């Protein structure tokens, strides 16, 4: 039996990953888009495969600083980067924006993240579509 | 594009009714009382922005008054003709051209004009109020008639606001029709005694006697009844000329003009033709954060070929949720075409930069763009079917509930068993036409006029944005249907004529792409629920049939 929720989650991940690929093939850079919006520093929430793609994309950026990763569970960390739980974030290290890499959960969790950190969030899905326009 | 209304009773609240449609015309408002009839108008200034274009508009002897919503295309030569006949003009508006055309030709003035229109003419010499609606039903026109009193208006909300009559009864057959067709088809509305004037019709109301004298068609589509052979090259050229001419005429405005660009063939053709005629043309496109619904890659193909960068806007789920209940406000009666939502949003974005938009409605109906246009041919292939069998087969493409559920619905709504659920299709179904032509003809008088065009009118007007539809010029409609079936759709190739006419102008992936509807992702409505079921609850409060 197919778990509909899980299927939906896989589709959302696929949708975001596919659009990320399309945007990259169109020559887009995530750092350019974030910079154009006025963001100088980011954090990545959700260290799954998509989260690691975002880290790979931004870790060497000279225009947008990747401060750290955030994860409430057991993160996959393929890169040398600090990773905190939401309530462990050092108070003097707040990012301009948090990229949430759990598209199927974004609606449920983004308000909590924004309230805890006092910073705006953006869904990975919106980010990879908007950066391609 | 404007809002019009009028009525017989002096005690009706014309100011309140006019305010209810002020979104159709925020640039000016006027109510005039003439003898036994009052006319009101809200203006969206598009041509001649001066007060000379204000309505109700009267002739110099005050014997004829006009309120008009819409645009007349290519009216300048007609204006010149009338001037040569001795008529004078205070304005450069098309409204005054209609007025003087009526003075010259009487009711037959409609034979001399082309455009989108809902016209009300008060002829005080004859003591008559005459309503006219354009041949495709682009502009709406509602009227109330209880056997004595009469009112008309551009939107249903203005009628109900005007008469403020709590004795207005719901027409249960209209509710059943909503389930059948996802809209309430003309001439019905949700209320008894309130009607839609059908397309290409003239209604005459004698306000001295208090009686509707006539309600009849002034034009009818005469399709080619031949199966015929594949189209010859010259005719493709003619189609292209007519499309180009129509777009040229519909770019005329004293305000910024742009176009909706969906990534489909029709809007792309309009864009290419418009860009060739004016540098100031801007496009507006909608995207979704979901590859299943996002058509922006096709938009980009056209942009890259022609070197322009249109306006693009992504619709977010929370934005849709905020708009969800607005469907009731926009349509005033049950209406379940969910493409109303993205159309509202793209209209809203377009209004920030333009006041007039060109849109591709009509291309599929004229040139066989829907896969279902072929299904009837397959269904009939090799056998003789009855009209009832055909209608039962066709019907499935419009409904979201299976046929057996309708028997339960009839019972719940107190409608007799012998009520013809297919009446709306049957009325425009001509078995003597070859099947693809037959489907196109029927949809010109049903799906196009009662779903597609009202959908666009209400949500664009909710943003005070005028939308014009170049594919629905009279010349193009008549020419498209003058082609034989095989000229329009040889070997089952949908949109064959447009594909070949614009083969060198459009990117090939755009020409060959699959036909997609313009709608909201189903996930916006919640998983496992058909959008129309949610809309049923929105308008009717509950599901009439519980699962």
mmCIF file of N, CA and C in Angstrom, chain A residues 4 8 11 15 18-19 107 125-126 129-130 132-133, chain B residues 288-292 294 300 312 314 316-317 321 527:
data_model
loop_
_atom_site.group_PDB
_atom_site.id
_atom_site.type_symbol
_atom_site.label_atom_id
_atom_site.label_comp_id
_atom_site.label_asym_id
_atom_site.label_seq_id
_atom_site.Cartn_x
_atom_site.Cartn_y
_atom_site.Cartn_z
ATOM 1 N N UNK A 4 0.257 7.776 1.211
ATOM 2 C CA UNK A 4 0.051 9.004 0.424
ATOM 3 C C UNK A 4 0.900 10.159 0.907
ATOM 4 N N UNK A 8 3.653 12.119 -1.287
ATOM 5 C CA UNK A 8 3.589 13.573 -1.452
ATOM 6 C C UNK A 8 4.930 14.206 -1.092
ATOM 7 N N UNK A 11 7.403 13.576 -3.788
ATOM 8 C CA UNK A 11 7.160 14.428 -4.961
ATOM 9 C C UNK A 11 7.678 15.844 -4.714
ATOM 10 N N UNK A 15 10.348 17.674 -6.954
ATOM 11 C CA UNK A 15 10.000 18.934 -7.620
ATOM 12 C C UNK A 15 11.070 19.992 -7.360
ATOM 13 N N UNK A 18 14.454 18.919 -8.988
ATOM 14 C CA UNK A 18 14.396 19.069 -10.449
ATOM 15 C C UNK A 18 14.557 20.532 -10.835
ATOM 16 N N UNK A 19 13.842 21.403 -10.134
ATOM 17 C CA UNK A 19 13.915 22.827 -10.472
ATOM 18 C C UNK A 19 15.299 23.388 -10.153
ATOM 19 N N UNK A 107 4.965 24.607 5.324
ATOM 20 C CA UNK A 107 3.809 25.329 5.873
ATOM 21 C C UNK A 107 3.648 25.099 7.367
ATOM 22 N N UNK A 125 11.764 25.297 -2.304
ATOM 23 C CA UNK A 125 10.998 25.268 -3.553
ATOM 24 C C UNK A 125 10.862 26.674 -4.129
ATOM 25 N N UNK A 126 10.435 27.598 -3.302
ATOM 26 C CA UNK A 126 10.289 28.976 -3.782
ATOM 27 C C UNK A 126 11.637 29.517 -4.239
ATOM 28 N N UNK A 129 12.749 28.150 -7.711
ATOM 29 C CA UNK A 129 11.929 28.665 -8.808
ATOM 30 C C UNK A 129 12.198 30.152 -9.028
ATOM 31 N N UNK A 130 12.210 30.910 -7.935
ATOM 32 C CA UNK A 130 12.398 32.363 -8.066
ATOM 33 C C UNK A 130 13.767 32.703 -8.617
ATOM 34 N N UNK A 132 15.338 31.315 -10.802
ATOM 35 C CA UNK A 132 15.420 30.970 -12.219
ATOM 36 C C UNK A 132 14.644 31.937 -13.114
ATOM 37 N N UNK A 133 13.988 32.898 -12.505
ATOM 38 C CA UNK A 133 13.145 33.814 -13.309
ATOM 39 C C UNK A 133 14.013 34.870 -13.986
ATOM 40 N N UNK B 288 3.779 28.399 -11.144
ATOM 41 C CA UNK B 288 3.522 27.690 -9.888
ATOM 42 C C UNK B 288 4.792 26.984 -9.464
ATOM 43 N N UNK B 289 4.959 26.826 -8.149
ATOM 44 C CA UNK B 289 6.126 26.111 -7.637
ATOM 45 C C UNK B 289 5.874 24.606 -7.729
ATOM 46 N N UNK B 290 5.489 24.182 -8.889
ATOM 47 C CA UNK B 290 5.162 22.769 -9.080
ATOM 48 C C UNK B 290 5.272 22.486 -10.568
ATOM 49 N N UNK B 291 6.183 21.586 -10.912
ATOM 50 C CA UNK B 291 6.432 21.321 -12.335
ATOM 51 C C UNK B 291 5.204 20.831 -13.078
ATOM 52 N N UNK B 292 4.270 20.237 -12.364
ATOM 53 C CA UNK B 292 3.074 19.697 -13.033
ATOM 54 C C UNK B 292 2.190 20.817 -13.572
ATOM 55 N N UNK B 294 3.523 24.298 -13.827
ATOM 56 C CA UNK B 294 4.295 25.483 -14.186
ATOM 57 C C UNK B 294 4.581 25.527 -15.686
ATOM 58 N N UNK B 300 9.449 31.190 -21.478
ATOM 59 C CA UNK B 300 10.856 31.584 -21.679
ATOM 60 C C UNK B 300 11.340 31.256 -23.084
ATOM 61 N N UNK B 312 6.591 38.075 -14.714
ATOM 62 C CA UNK B 312 6.226 36.734 -14.263
ATOM 63 C C UNK B 312 5.894 36.785 -12.783
ATOM 64 N N UNK B 314 4.752 34.164 -9.433
ATOM 65 C CA UNK B 314 4.464 32.828 -8.906
ATOM 66 C C UNK B 314 3.322 32.911 -7.901
ATOM 67 N N UNK B 316 1.386 31.611 -4.780
ATOM 68 C CA UNK B 316 1.703 30.816 -3.590
ATOM 69 C C UNK B 316 0.433 30.244 -2.998
ATOM 70 N N UNK B 317 0.586 29.146 -2.286
ATOM 71 C CA UNK B 317 -0.581 28.447 -1.756
ATOM 72 C C UNK B 317 -1.338 29.328 -0.774
ATOM 73 N N UNK B 321 -5.253 30.556 -0.761
ATOM 74 C CA UNK B 321 -6.173 30.340 0.355
ATOM 75 C C UNK B 321 -6.874 31.639 0.728
ATOM 76 N N UNK B 527 -5.323 17.387 -0.442
ATOM 77 C CA UNK B 527 -5.146 16.102 -1.127
ATOM 78 C C UNK B 527 -6.440 15.305 -1.149
#
